[in-house]
Every structure is written in structure tokens, then in C-alpha cells.
Amino acid sequence: MARVLVVDDDPEIRDLLSVNLAASGHEVLDAQDGPSALELLASARPDVILLDVMMPTMDGFEVLEQLKKADASVASIPVVMVTGRTAPEDRFRGGVEGALVYVTKPFDLEVVIATIEQLLTDPRTERERRGIVQREALSS
């Protein structure tokens, strides 16, 4: 399956996602905050990143900005924002800054897993996928 990096400051959310993703056959890496995630990316390349927005030190939008400024091997990793922030402007910001999907908490684990599967099998380029997600966010 895939290597998934889960970045969330809430250990219960990290554990919930990690256990269920592992049970679905994925290899899971986790980080408790943005700086830890960026450090981990220096030595490991996940196929997908699940990224919380509201974290101390460096929020998810700041992490996303750093990811998209990195070299192509990091910048091209699909990012799914998994957050409690539900405002339309947050969804829009996530899409503009490079997240492909924006999932709000509380989330359905089956939806998160299906989203990962879809991202991994979608033949479109990241740019094409971002355009679709941004249009969907604008129409919501």
C-alpha cells in the first residue's frame, strides 16, 4: 500500500489514524508537530501527508507552505488537511497553499482511507488535482 505521514499535535488523533491506516495495510509515520514533520521528511518520503491545521509552534498552513517550497520530491507529495477548522476561507486557503483535500474533524475514517486510496490511484498531475479541489471548495 502506501507510506502515510500523520501530523497532528493530538496524540489520540495520531493514534486513531495510525492504527486504522496500519490496519488498512499502510505504513504509517507520525509527527507531533510541524517542525518534527519537516525534520522527518529529510530522511523519509511518504506517499501522502495527513496534516492538522491547529498546532502549536508551526500551524499546518505554515507546514504546508514549507512543503510546497521544498524540492520537487517533497513538494509533490499529496497533502490532506485534517482539521477542526471548518470555515470556507480555511478550506480555500488550504487549496490555494497546496492541499489537495480538506477533511474536517470529526472525520469518518472510511472517508480518510478512501481519500488516500483515490490520491494514490489518480493519474492526474498534482496541478490538475488541485484545480479540481479548488473548484469544489469554491462551490461548497
Backbone as JSON Lines, residues from 0, in Angstrom:
{"i":0,"aa":"M","n":[0.84,-1.18,0.0],"ca":[0.0,0.0,0.0],"c":[0.88,1.24,0.0]}
{"i":1,"aa":"A","n":[0.61,2.2,0.88],"ca":[1.3,3.48,0.86],"c":[1.96,3.79,2.19]}
{"i":2,"aa":"R","n":[2.91,4.69,2.13],"ca":[3.52,5.24,3.35],"c":[2.82,6.58,3.6]}
{"i":3,"aa":"V","n":[2.2,6.7,4.79],"ca":[1.42,7.88,5.13],"c":[2.04,8.56,6.34]}
{"i":4,"aa":"L","n":[2.26,9.87,6.23],"ca":[2.74,10.65,7.37],"c":[1.55,11.35,7.99]}
{"i":5,"aa":"V","n":[1.32,11.09,9.29],"ca":[0.24,11.71,10.05],"c":[0.87,12.78,10.94]}
{"i":6,"aa":"V","n":[0.45,14.04,10.76],"ca":[0.99,15.15,11.54],"c":[-0.16,15.77,12.31]}
{"i":7,"aa":"D","n":[-0.14,15.59,13.63],"ca":[-1.19,16.13,14.49],"c":[-0.64,16.24,15.9]}
{"i":8,"aa":"D","n":[-0.94,17.34,16.58],"ca":[-0.46,17.51,17.95],"c":[-1.28,16.73,18.97]}
{"i":9,"aa":"D","n":[-2.42,16.23,18.58],"ca":[-3.28,15.45,19.49],"c":[-2.89,13.97,19.38]}
{"i":10,"aa":"P","n":[-2.31,13.4,20.46],"ca":[-1.87,12.01,20.39],"c":[-3.01,11.03,20.12]}
{"i":11,"aa":"E","n":[-4.21,11.34,20.57],"ca":[-5.35,10.44,20.33],"c":[-5.71,10.4,18.84]}
{"i":12,"aa":"I","n":[-5.67,11.54,18.2],"ca":[-5.96,11.59,16.75],"c":[-4.86,10.86,15.99]}
{"i":13,"aa":"R","n":[-3.6,11.13,16.35],"ca":[-2.48,10.43,15.7],"c":[-2.63,8.93,15.84]}
{"i":14,"aa":"D","n":[-2.93,8.46,17.05],"ca":[-3.09,7.03,17.29],"c":[-4.27,6.45,16.52]}
{"i":15,"aa":"L","n":[-5.4,7.15,16.53],"ca":[-6.59,6.69,15.82],"c":[-6.29,6.52,14.33]}
{"i":16,"aa":"L","n":[-5.67,7.53,13.74],"ca":[-5.34,7.45,12.32],"c":[-4.28,6.38,12.06]}
{"i":17,"aa":"S","n":[-3.25,6.35,12.9],"ca":[-2.16,5.39,12.7],"c":[-2.64,3.95,12.76]}
{"i":18,"aa":"V","n":[-3.42,3.62,13.77],"ca":[-3.91,2.25,13.95],"c":[-4.8,1.84,12.78]}
{"i":19,"aa":"N","n":[-5.7,2.72,12.38],"ca":[-6.62,2.37,11.29],"c":[-5.95,2.35,9.93]}
{"i":20,"aa":"L","n":[-5.0,3.23,9.7],"ca":[-4.27,3.19,8.44],"c":[-3.4,1.93,8.36]}
{"i":21,"aa":"A","n":[-2.77,1.58,9.48],"ca":[-1.96,0.35,9.51],"c":[-2.84,-0.87,9.27]}
{"i":22,"aa":"A","n":[-4.03,-0.88,9.86],"ca":[-4.96,-2.0,9.67],"c":[-5.42,-2.1,8.21]}
{"i":23,"aa":"S","n":[-5.36,-0.98,7.49],"ca":[-5.72,-0.97,6.07],"c":[-4.53,-1.29,5.18]}
{"i":24,"aa":"G","n":[-3.4,-1.62,5.8],"ca":[-2.24,-2.04,5.03],"c":[-1.21,-0.96,4.74]}
{"i":25,"aa":"H","n":[-1.41,0.21,5.3],"ca":[-0.47,1.31,5.05],"c":[0.65,1.32,6.08]}
{"i":26,"aa":"E","n":[1.81,1.77,5.66],"ca":[2.91,2.04,6.59],"c":[2.68,3.45,7.1]}
{"i":27,"aa":"V","n":[2.76,3.64,8.42],"ca":[2.45,4.94,8.99],"c":[3.67,5.52,9.7]}
{"i":28,"aa":"L","n":[3.93,6.78,9.38],"ca":[4.91,7.59,10.1],"c":[4.1,8.65,10.81]}
{"i":29,"aa":"D","n":[4.58,9.13,11.96],"ca":[3.83,10.2,12.59],"c":[4.75,11.26,13.19]}
{"i":30,"aa":"A","n":[4.18,12.45,13.32],"ca":[4.89,13.59,13.88],"c":[3.9,14.37,14.73]}
{"i":31,"aa":"Q","n":[4.39,14.87,15.85],"ca":[3.51,15.57,16.78],"c":[3.37,17.07,16.48]}
{"i":32,"aa":"D","n":[4.2,17.58,15.59],"ca":[4.12,18.99,15.23],"c":[4.8,19.24,13.9]}
{"i":33,"aa":"G","n":[4.68,20.47,13.42],"ca":[5.24,20.83,12.13],"c":[6.74,20.66,12.02]}
{"i":34,"aa":"P","n":[7.52,21.2,12.97],"ca":[8.97,21.04,12.87],"c":[9.4,19.56,12.85]}
{"i":35,"aa":"S","n":[8.74,18.72,13.63],"ca":[9.07,17.29,13.63],"c":[8.76,16.65,12.28]}
{"i":36,"aa":"A","n":[7.66,17.08,11.67],"ca":[7.29,16.54,10.35],"c":[8.33,16.94,9.31]}
{"i":37,"aa":"L","n":[8.72,18.2,9.31],"ca":[9.71,18.66,8.34],"c":[11.05,17.97,8.54]}
{"i":38,"aa":"E","n":[11.42,17.74,9.8],"ca":[12.66,17.02,10.09],"c":[12.58,15.57,9.59]}
{"i":39,"aa":"L","n":[11.44,14.94,9.8],"ca":[11.25,13.56,9.36],"c":[11.35,13.45,7.83]}
{"i":40,"aa":"L","n":[10.87,14.47,7.13],"ca":[10.91,14.45,5.67],"c":[12.32,14.52,5.11]}
{"i":41,"aa":"A","n":[13.28,14.88,5.95],"ca":[14.67,14.89,5.5],"c":[15.19,13.48,5.28]}
{"i":42,"aa":"S","n":[14.57,12.49,5.94],"ca":[15.05,11.12,5.83],"c":[14.02,10.12,5.32]}
{"i":43,"aa":"A","n":[12.77,10.52,5.22],"ca":[11.71,9.59,4.79],"c":[10.78,10.3,3.82]}
{"i":44,"aa":"R","n":[10.31,9.57,2.83],"ca":[9.39,10.13,1.84],"c":[8.06,9.38,1.88]}
{"i":45,"aa":"P","n":[7.06,10.01,2.49],"ca":[5.74,9.39,2.46],"c":[5.1,9.57,1.09]}
{"i":46,"aa":"D","n":[4.07,8.77,0.83],"ca":[3.3,8.9,-0.4],"c":[2.19,9.93,-0.25]}
{"i":47,"aa":"V","n":[1.72,10.13,1.0],"ca":[0.64,11.06,1.32],"c":[0.93,11.63,2.71]}
{"i":48,"aa":"I","n":[0.53,12.89,2.93],"ca":[0.66,13.51,4.24],"c":[-0.73,13.92,4.72]}
{"i":49,"aa":"L","n":[-1.09,13.5,5.93],"ca":[-2.3,13.97,6.6],"c":[-1.85,15.02,7.6]}
{"i":50,"aa":"L","n":[-2.33,16.26,7.45],"ca":[-1.79,17.39,8.19],"c":[-2.87,18.16,8.92]}
{"i":51,"aa":"D","n":[-2.71,18.27,10.24],"ca":[-3.62,19.08,11.05],"c":[-3.29,20.55,10.82]}
{"i":52,"aa":"V","n":[-4.25,21.43,11.03],"ca":[-4.01,22.86,10.88],"c":[-3.61,23.48,12.22]}
{"i":53,"aa":"M","n":[-4.41,23.24,13.25],"ca":[-4.19,23.92,14.53],"c":[-3.19,23.15,15.39]}
{"i":54,"aa":"M","n":[-1.93,23.6,15.3],"ca":[-0.85,23.0,16.09],"c":[0.0,24.12,16.66]}
{"i":55,"aa":"P","n":[0.62,23.88,17.82],"ca":[1.49,24.91,18.39],"c":[2.8,25.03,17.59]}
{"i":56,"aa":"T","n":[3.51,26.07,17.82],"ca":[4.81,26.35,17.21],"c":[4.69,26.71,15.74]}
{"i":57,"aa":"M","n":[4.19,25.79,14.94],"ca":[4.04,25.99,13.49],"c":[2.72,25.35,13.08]}
{"i":58,"aa":"D","n":[1.76,26.17,12.63],"ca":[0.47,25.57,12.27],"c":[0.57,24.85,10.92]}
{"i":59,"aa":"G","n":[-0.48,24.13,10.59],"ca":[-0.48,23.32,9.38],"c":[-0.31,24.12,8.11]}
{"i":60,"aa":"F","n":[-0.84,25.35,8.08],"ca":[-0.67,26.18,6.89],"c":[0.8,26.55,6.7]}
{"i":61,"aa":"E","n":[1.5,26.82,7.81],"ca":[2.93,27.12,7.72],"c":[3.71,25.89,7.25]}
{"i":62,"aa":"V","n":[3.34,24.73,7.76],"ca":[3.99,23.49,7.33],"c":[3.75,23.27,5.84]}
{"i":63,"aa":"L","n":[2.51,23.45,5.42],"ca":[2.15,23.27,4.01],"c":[2.97,24.22,3.13]}
{"i":64,"aa":"E","n":[3.12,25.45,3.56],"ca":[3.91,26.42,2.8],"c":[5.35,25.95,2.66]}
{"i":65,"aa":"Q","n":[5.93,25.42,3.74],"ca":[7.31,24.92,3.69],"c":[7.41,23.7,2.77]}
{"i":66,"aa":"L","n":[6.42,22.83,2.84],"ca":[6.42,21.64,1.98],"c":[6.43,22.03,0.5]}
{"i":67,"aa":"K","n":[5.6,22.99,0.15],"ca":[5.46,23.36,-1.25],"c":[6.66,24.17,-1.76]}
{"i":68,"aa":"K","n":[7.47,24.72,-0.85],"ca":[8.69,25.43,-1.23],"c":[9.89,24.48,-1.31]}
{"i":69,"aa":"A","n":[9.73,23.26,-0.84],"ca":[10.83,22.3,-0.8],"c":[11.13,21.77,-2.2]}
{"i":70,"aa":"D","n":[12.12,20.89,-2.28],"ca":[12.45,20.31,-3.58],"c":[11.26,19.49,-4.09]}
{"i":71,"aa":"A","n":[11.31,19.18,-5.37],"ca":[10.17,18.54,-6.04],"c":[9.76,17.22,-5.41]}
{"i":72,"aa":"S","n":[10.71,16.47,-4.83],"ca":[10.35,15.18,-4.24],"c":[9.46,15.35,-3.01]}
{"i":73,"aa":"V","n":[9.57,16.49,-2.33],"ca":[8.71,16.78,-1.18],"c":[7.49,17.57,-1.62]}
{"i":74,"aa":"A","n":[7.7,18.57,-2.45],"ca":[6.6,19.45,-2.87],"c":[5.49,18.7,-3.6]}
{"i":75,"aa":"S","n":[5.83,17.59,-4.23],"ca":[4.83,16.84,-5.0],"c":[4.03,15.83,-4.16]}
{"i":76,"aa":"I","n":[4.36,15.68,-2.89],"ca":[3.62,14.74,-2.03],"c":[2.21,15.29,-1.81]}
{"i":77,"aa":"P","n":[1.18,14.51,-2.09],"ca":[-0.19,14.97,-1.85],"c":[-0.43,15.21,-0.36]}
{"i":78,"aa":"V","n":[-1.08,16.34,-0.06],"ca":[-1.37,16.71,1.33],"c":[-2.88,16.76,1.52]}
{"i":79,"aa":"V","n":[-3.33,16.1,2.59],"ca":[-4.73,16.14,3.01],"c":[-4.77,16.87,4.34]}
{"i":80,"aa":"M","n":[-5.45,18.01,4.39],"ca":[-5.62,18.73,5.64],"c":[-6.73,18.01,6.43]}
{"i":81,"aa":"V","n":[-6.44,17.68,7.69],"ca":[-7.42,17.03,8.56],"c":[-7.53,17.93,9.78]}
{"i":82,"aa":"T","n":[-8.64,18.67,9.88],"ca":[-8.69,19.75,10.85],"c":[-10.09,20.03,11.38]}
{"i":83,"aa":"G","n":[-10.13,20.69,12.5],"ca":[-11.39,21.13,13.08],"c":[-11.84,22.48,12.53]}
{"i":84,"aa":"R","n":[-10.99,23.12,11.74],"ca":[-11.34,24.43,11.17],"c":[-12.23,24.21,9.95]}
{"i":85,"aa":"T","n":[-13.46,24.72,10.04],"ca":[-14.45,24.43,9.01],"c":[-14.85,25.62,8.17]}
{"i":86,"aa":"A","n":[-14.29,26.79,8.44],"ca":[-14.7,27.99,7.72],"c":[-14.32,27.9,6.25]}
{"i":87,"aa":"P","n":[-15.16,28.42,5.37],"ca":[-14.86,28.38,3.93],"c":[-13.5,29.0,3.59]}
{"i":88,"aa":"E","n":[-13.13,30.07,4.3],"ca":[-11.85,30.7,4.0],"c":[-10.67,29.79,4.35]}
{"i":89,"aa":"D","n":[-10.83,28.93,5.37],"ca":[-9.78,27.97,5.7],"c":[-9.67,26.9,4.62]}
{"i":90,"aa":"R","n":[-10.81,26.42,4.15],"ca":[-10.81,25.45,3.06],"c":[-10.13,26.04,1.82]}
{"i":91,"aa":"F","n":[-10.5,27.28,1.51],"ca":[-9.93,27.95,0.35],"c":[-8.42,28.12,0.52]}
{"i":92,"aa":"R","n":[-8.01,28.56,1.69],"ca":[-6.57,28.76,1.95],"c":[-5.81,27.45,1.79]}
{"i":93,"aa":"G","n":[-6.37,26.36,2.31],"ca":[-5.72,25.06,2.17],"c":[-5.51,24.7,0.7]}
{"i":94,"aa":"G","n":[-6.5,24.95,-0.13],"ca":[-6.39,24.65,-1.55],"c":[-5.39,25.54,-2.25]}
{"i":95,"aa":"V","n":[-5.42,26.82,-1.92],"ca":[-4.5,27.77,-2.54],"c":[-3.06,27.44,-2.18]}
{"i":96,"aa":"E","n":[-2.84,27.03,-0.94],"ca":[-1.48,26.77,-0.48],"c":[-0.98,25.38,-0.87]}
{"i":97,"aa":"G","n":[-1.84,24.55,-1.43],"ca":[-1.34,23.3,-1.98],"c":[-1.94,22.02,-1.45]}
{"i":98,"aa":"A","n":[-2.87,22.09,-0.52],"ca":[-3.52,20.85,-0.07],"c":[-4.47,20.37,-1.16]}
{"i":99,"aa":"L","n":[-4.52,19.07,-1.35],"ca":[-5.42,18.53,-2.36],"c":[-6.81,18.28,-1.83]}
{"i":100,"aa":"V","n":[-6.91,17.96,-0.54],"ca":[-8.2,17.65,0.06],"c":[-8.23,18.26,1.45]}
{"i":101,"aa":"Y","n":[-9.4,18.68,1.89],"ca":[-9.6,19.3,3.19],"c":[-10.69,18.5,3.9]}
{"i":102,"aa":"V","n":[-10.32,17.76,4.94],"ca":[-11.25,16.92,5.69],"c":[-11.43,17.54,7.07]}
{"i":103,"aa":"T","n":[-12.68,17.72,7.49],"ca":[-12.92,18.33,8.79],"c":[-13.19,17.3,9.88]}
{"i":104,"aa":"K","n":[-12.75,17.65,11.09],"ca":[-12.99,16.82,12.27],"c":[-14.35,17.2,12.83]}
{"i":105,"aa":"P","n":[-15.09,16.28,13.38],"ca":[-14.78,14.85,13.43],"c":[-14.89,14.26,12.03]}
{"i":106,"aa":"F","n":[-14.01,13.33,11.73],"ca":[-13.97,12.75,10.4],"c":[-14.39,11.3,10.43]}
{"i":107,"aa":"D","n":[-14.77,10.82,9.27],"ca":[-15.12,9.42,9.08],"c":[-13.86,8.72,8.59]}
{"i":108,"aa":"L","n":[-13.38,7.73,9.34],"ca":[-12.14,7.03,8.98],"c":[-12.22,6.41,7.58]}
{"i":109,"aa":"E","n":[-13.36,5.9,7.22],"ca":[-13.51,5.31,5.89],"c":[-13.31,6.35,4.8]}
{"i":110,"aa":"V","n":[-13.77,7.57,5.04],"ca":[-13.59,8.64,4.07],"c":[-12.11,9.01,3.96]}
{"i":111,"aa":"V","n":[-11.42,9.08,5.08],"ca":[-9.99,9.41,5.07],"c":[-9.22,8.34,4.3]}
{"i":112,"aa":"I","n":[-9.51,7.08,4.58],"ca":[-8.81,5.98,3.91],"c":[-9.15,5.96,2.42]}
{"i":113,"aa":"A","n":[-10.4,6.18,2.08],"ca":[-10.79,6.22,0.66],"c":[-10.13,7.4,-0.05]}
{"i":114,"aa":"T","n":[-9.98,8.51,0.64],"ca":[-9.32,9.68,0.05],"c":[-7.87,9.37,-0.27]}
{"i":115,"aa":"I","n":[-7.2,8.7,0.65],"ca":[-5.8,8.3,0.41],"c":[-5.72,7.38,-0.79]}
{"i":116,"aa":"E","n":[-6.59,6.39,-0.83],"ca":[-6.6,5.45,-1.96],"c":[-6.83,6.18,-3.28]}
{"i":117,"aa":"Q","n":[-7.74,7.12,-3.28],"ca":[-8.04,7.87,-4.51],"c":[-6.83,8.69,-4.94]}
{"i":118,"aa":"L","n":[-6.17,9.35,-4.0],"ca":[-4.99,10.14,-4.34],"c":[-3.88,9.28,-4.92]}
{"i":119,"aa":"L","n":[-3.74,8.08,-4.39],"ca":[-2.67,7.19,-4.85],"c":[-2.93,6.6,-6.23]}
{"i":120,"aa":"T","n":[-4.19,6.49,-6.6],"ca":[-4.52,5.88,-7.89],"c":[-4.92,6.88,-8.96]}
{"i":121,"aa":"D","n":[-5.03,8.16,-8.58],"ca":[-5.45,9.21,-9.51],"c":[-4.31,9.53,-10.48]}
{"i":122,"aa":"P","n":[-4.51,9.32,-11.78],"ca":[-3.43,9.53,-12.74],"c":[-3.18,11.0,-13.08]}
{"i":123,"aa":"R","n":[-4.05,11.91,-12.62],"ca":[-3.85,13.32,-12.94],"c":[-2.64,13.88,-12.2]}
{"i":124,"aa":"T","n":[-2.08,14.93,-12.73],"ca":[-0.96,15.59,-12.07],"c":[-1.47,16.33,-10.84]}
{"i":125,"aa":"E","n":[-0.56,16.7,-9.96],"ca":[-0.95,17.46,-8.77],"c":[-1.65,18.76,-9.17]}
{"i":126,"aa":"R","n":[-1.13,19.43,-10.18],"ca":[-1.72,20.69,-10.61],"c":[-3.17,20.49,-11.07]}
{"i":127,"aa":"E","n":[-3.41,19.44,-11.83],"ca":[-4.77,19.14,-12.28],"c":[-5.67,18.81,-11.1]}
{"i":128,"aa":"R","n":[-5.18,18.01,-10.16],"ca":[-5.99,17.66,-8.99],"c":[-6.28,18.89,-8.15]}
{"i":129,"aa":"R","n":[-5.29,19.78,-7.96],"ca":[-5.5,20.99,-7.17],"c":[-6.59,21.85,-7.79]}
{"i":130,"aa":"G","n":[-6.61,21.97,-9.1],"ca":[-7.64,22.76,-9.76],"c":[-9.02,22.22,-9.48]}
{"i":131,"aa":"I","n":[-9.18,20.92,-9.5],"ca":[-10.47,20.29,-9.23],"c":[-10.88,20.53,-7.78]}
{"i":132,"aa":"V","n":[-9.95,20.32,-6.85],"ca":[-10.27,20.51,-5.43],"c":[-10.62,21.96,-5.16]}
{"i":133,"aa":"Q","n":[-9.89,22.9,-5.75],"ca":[-10.18,24.3,-5.51],"c":[-11.56,24.66,-6.05]}
{"i":134,"aa":"R","n":[-11.93,24.14,-7.22],"ca":[-13.26,24.42,-7.75],"c":[-14.33,23.86,-6.83]}
{"i":135,"aa":"E","n":[-14.1,22.64,-6.3],"ca":[-15.07,22.04,-5.4],"c":[-15.19,22.86,-4.12]}
{"i":136,"aa":"A","n":[-14.07,23.35,-3.58],"ca":[-14.09,24.16,-2.36],"c":[-14.85,25.46,-2.59]}
{"i":137,"aa":"L","n":[-14.69,26.06,-3.76],"ca":[-15.37,27.29,-4.05],"c":[-16.87,27.1,-4.21]}
{"i":138,"aa":"S","n":[-17.27,25.95,-4.7],"ca":[-18.7,25.71,-4.91],"c":[-19.4,25.24,-3.65]}
{"i":139,"aa":"S","n":[-18.66,24.87,-2.6],"ca":[-19.28,24.39,-1.35],"c":[-19.87,25.53,-0.55]}
